Short mmCIF file of C-alpha atoms in Angstrom, two decimals:
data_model
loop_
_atom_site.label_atom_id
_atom_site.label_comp_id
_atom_site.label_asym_id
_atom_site.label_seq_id
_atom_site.Cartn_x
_atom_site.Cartn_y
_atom_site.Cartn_z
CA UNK C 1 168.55 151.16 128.51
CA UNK C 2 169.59 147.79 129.24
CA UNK C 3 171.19 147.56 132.93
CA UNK C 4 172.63 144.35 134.45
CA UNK C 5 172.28 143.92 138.36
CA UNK C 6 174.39 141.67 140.52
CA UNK C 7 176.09 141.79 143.74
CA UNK C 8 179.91 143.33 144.27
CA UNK C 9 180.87 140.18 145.27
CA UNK C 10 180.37 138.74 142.15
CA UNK C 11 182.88 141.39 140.27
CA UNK C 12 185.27 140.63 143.12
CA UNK C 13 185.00 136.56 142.54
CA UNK C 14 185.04 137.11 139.03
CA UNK C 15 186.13 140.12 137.57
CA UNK C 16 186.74 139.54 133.83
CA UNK C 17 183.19 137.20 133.30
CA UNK C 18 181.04 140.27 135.27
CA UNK C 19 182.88 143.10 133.17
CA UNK C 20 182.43 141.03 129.84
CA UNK C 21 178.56 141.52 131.04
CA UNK C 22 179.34 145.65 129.81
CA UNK C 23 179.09 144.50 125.70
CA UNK C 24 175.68 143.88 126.24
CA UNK C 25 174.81 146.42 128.67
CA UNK C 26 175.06 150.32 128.82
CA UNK C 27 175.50 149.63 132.92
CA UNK C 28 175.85 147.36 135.71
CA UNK C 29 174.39 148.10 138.69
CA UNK C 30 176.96 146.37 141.60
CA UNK C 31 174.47 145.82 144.59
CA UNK C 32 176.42 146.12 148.13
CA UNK C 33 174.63 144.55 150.98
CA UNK C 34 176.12 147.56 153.51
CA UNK C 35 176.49 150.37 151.61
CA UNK C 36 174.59 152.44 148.80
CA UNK C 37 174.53 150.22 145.62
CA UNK C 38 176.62 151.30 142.69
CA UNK C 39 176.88 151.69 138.74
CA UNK C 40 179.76 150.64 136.45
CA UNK C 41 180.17 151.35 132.95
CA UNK C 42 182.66 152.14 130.66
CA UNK C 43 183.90 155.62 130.25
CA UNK C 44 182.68 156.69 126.91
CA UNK C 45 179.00 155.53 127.42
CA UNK C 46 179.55 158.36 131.26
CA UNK C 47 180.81 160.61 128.70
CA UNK C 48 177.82 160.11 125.87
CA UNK C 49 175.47 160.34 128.60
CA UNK C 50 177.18 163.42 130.10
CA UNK C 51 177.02 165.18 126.56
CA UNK C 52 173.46 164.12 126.26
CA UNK C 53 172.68 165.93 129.20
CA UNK C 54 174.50 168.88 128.47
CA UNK C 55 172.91 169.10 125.01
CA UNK C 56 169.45 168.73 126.65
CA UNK C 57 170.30 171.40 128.70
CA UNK C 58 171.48 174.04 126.89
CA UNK C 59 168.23 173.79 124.81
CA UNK C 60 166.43 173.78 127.41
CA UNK C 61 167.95 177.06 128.85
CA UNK C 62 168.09 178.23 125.32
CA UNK C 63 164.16 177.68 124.87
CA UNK C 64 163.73 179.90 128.39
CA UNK C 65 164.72 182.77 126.33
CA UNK C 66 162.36 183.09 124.41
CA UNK C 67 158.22 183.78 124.97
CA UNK C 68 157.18 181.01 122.56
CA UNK C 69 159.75 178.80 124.69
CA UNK C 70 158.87 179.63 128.14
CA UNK C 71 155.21 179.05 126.77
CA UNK C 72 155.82 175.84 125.72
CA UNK C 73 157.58 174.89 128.73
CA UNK C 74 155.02 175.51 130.88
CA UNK C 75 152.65 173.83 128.51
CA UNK C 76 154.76 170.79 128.81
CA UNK C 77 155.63 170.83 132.45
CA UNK C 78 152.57 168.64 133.79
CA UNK C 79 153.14 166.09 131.30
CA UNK C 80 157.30 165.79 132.80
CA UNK C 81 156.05 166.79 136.26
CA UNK C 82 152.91 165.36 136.84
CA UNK C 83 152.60 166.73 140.34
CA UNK C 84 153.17 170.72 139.20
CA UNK C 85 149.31 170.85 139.10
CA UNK C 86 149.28 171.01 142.44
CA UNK C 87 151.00 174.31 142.52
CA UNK C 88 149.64 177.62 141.75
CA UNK C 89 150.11 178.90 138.87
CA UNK C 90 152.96 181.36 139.90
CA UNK C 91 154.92 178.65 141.63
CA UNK C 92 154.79 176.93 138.22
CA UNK C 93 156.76 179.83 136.45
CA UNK C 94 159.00 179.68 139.48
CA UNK C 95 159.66 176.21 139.45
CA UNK C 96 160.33 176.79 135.50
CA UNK C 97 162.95 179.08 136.04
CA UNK C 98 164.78 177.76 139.05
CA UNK C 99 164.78 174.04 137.09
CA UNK C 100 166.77 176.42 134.32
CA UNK C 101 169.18 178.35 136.31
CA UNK C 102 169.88 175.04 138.16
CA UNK C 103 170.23 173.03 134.96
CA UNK C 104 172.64 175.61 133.28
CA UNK C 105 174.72 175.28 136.64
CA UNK C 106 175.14 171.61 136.35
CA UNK C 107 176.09 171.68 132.86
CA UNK C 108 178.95 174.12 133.86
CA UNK C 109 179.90 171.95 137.12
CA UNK C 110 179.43 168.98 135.86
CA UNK C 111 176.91 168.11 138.57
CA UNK C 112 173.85 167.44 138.54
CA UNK C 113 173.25 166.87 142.41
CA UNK C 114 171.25 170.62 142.59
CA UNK C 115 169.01 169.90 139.95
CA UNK C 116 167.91 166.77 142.07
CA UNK C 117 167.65 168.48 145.12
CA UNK C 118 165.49 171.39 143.39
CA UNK C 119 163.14 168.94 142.09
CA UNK C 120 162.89 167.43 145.02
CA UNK C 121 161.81 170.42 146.70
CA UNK C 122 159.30 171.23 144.29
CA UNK C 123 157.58 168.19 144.49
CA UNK C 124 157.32 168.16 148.40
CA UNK C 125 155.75 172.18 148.15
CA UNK C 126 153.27 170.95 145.75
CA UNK C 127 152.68 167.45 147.64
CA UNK C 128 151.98 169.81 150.57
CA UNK C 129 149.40 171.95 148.30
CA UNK C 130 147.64 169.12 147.46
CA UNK C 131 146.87 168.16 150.82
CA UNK C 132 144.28 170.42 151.93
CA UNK C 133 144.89 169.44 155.42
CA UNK C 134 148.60 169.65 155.60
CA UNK C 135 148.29 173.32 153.51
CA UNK C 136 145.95 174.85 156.40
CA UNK C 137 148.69 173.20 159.12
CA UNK C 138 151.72 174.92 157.77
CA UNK C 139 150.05 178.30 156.79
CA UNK C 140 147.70 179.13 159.43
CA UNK C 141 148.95 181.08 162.24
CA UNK C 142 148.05 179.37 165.60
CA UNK C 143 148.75 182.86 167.40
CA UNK C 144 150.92 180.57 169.79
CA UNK C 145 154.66 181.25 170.11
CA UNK C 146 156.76 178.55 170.57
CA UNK C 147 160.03 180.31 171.97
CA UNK C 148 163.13 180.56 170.02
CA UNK C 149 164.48 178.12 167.56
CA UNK C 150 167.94 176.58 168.08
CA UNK C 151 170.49 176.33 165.53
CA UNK C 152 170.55 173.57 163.50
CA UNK C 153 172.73 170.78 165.07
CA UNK C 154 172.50 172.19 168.89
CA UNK C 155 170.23 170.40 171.13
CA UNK C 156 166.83 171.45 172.35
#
């Protein structure tokens, strides 16, 4: 996927000469020196890529159905997800299923925002099984209470 990078200011200054950049590009990534960078294309390459996703969904979801698909899911997770052999092997069927559910949800929403945030998640619990150090922090009981938590936002 070709992608074309160049600063906002340059499609302000000159609009037609950075757009005419699109016929030889699938995107152009507008780089803003205050603010999160951002992608242009055109509308039916969003919507090819949005179908694309959808279609890789569904069989996805439609491969979870079966035993000879969740099989080969799991078979091919390490390979996609490098750091899922980190987790045991029941978080792996978790993480299998909730990366389903999510993905279904996105294709219905149009959103793919949870699916991020799931993998995201995954990969910190399995960065924090891979570090036998950090593991025996978070799951041994100290014995020690440390008072009551506050609710998120309030001060401590």
């Amino acid at each position: 996927m070709s992608v074309l990078e160049t600063n906002l200011s340059e499609l302000l200054n000159k609009p037609k000469a950075t757009l005419a950049a699109l016929r030889g590009s699938r995107r152009i990534l507008l780089r803003r020196r205050d603010d999160e960078d951002l992608v242009l294309t055109t509308a039916a390459r969003a919507e090819q890529d949005q179908e694309v996703m959808g279609a890789t969904s569904r069989l996805f979801v439609e491969m979870m159905r079966t035993p000879q698909g969740r099989t080969l899911v799991l078979d091919v997770l390490p390979a996609t997800f490098p750091w899922v052999r980190y987790l045991p092997a029941h978080d792996v069927r978790e993480f299998s299923v909730e990366l389903v559910d999510a993905l279904s949800a996105a294709v219905e929403m149009d959103n793919t925002a949870a699916v991020a945030q799931l993998i995201t998640e995954w990969r910190h619990t399995a960065e924090v099984h891979a570090d036998p150090e950090l593991y025996a922090a978070l799951t041994t009981d100290s014995g020690e209470d440390f008072g009551p938590v506050p609710e998120p936002g309030t001060a401590a």
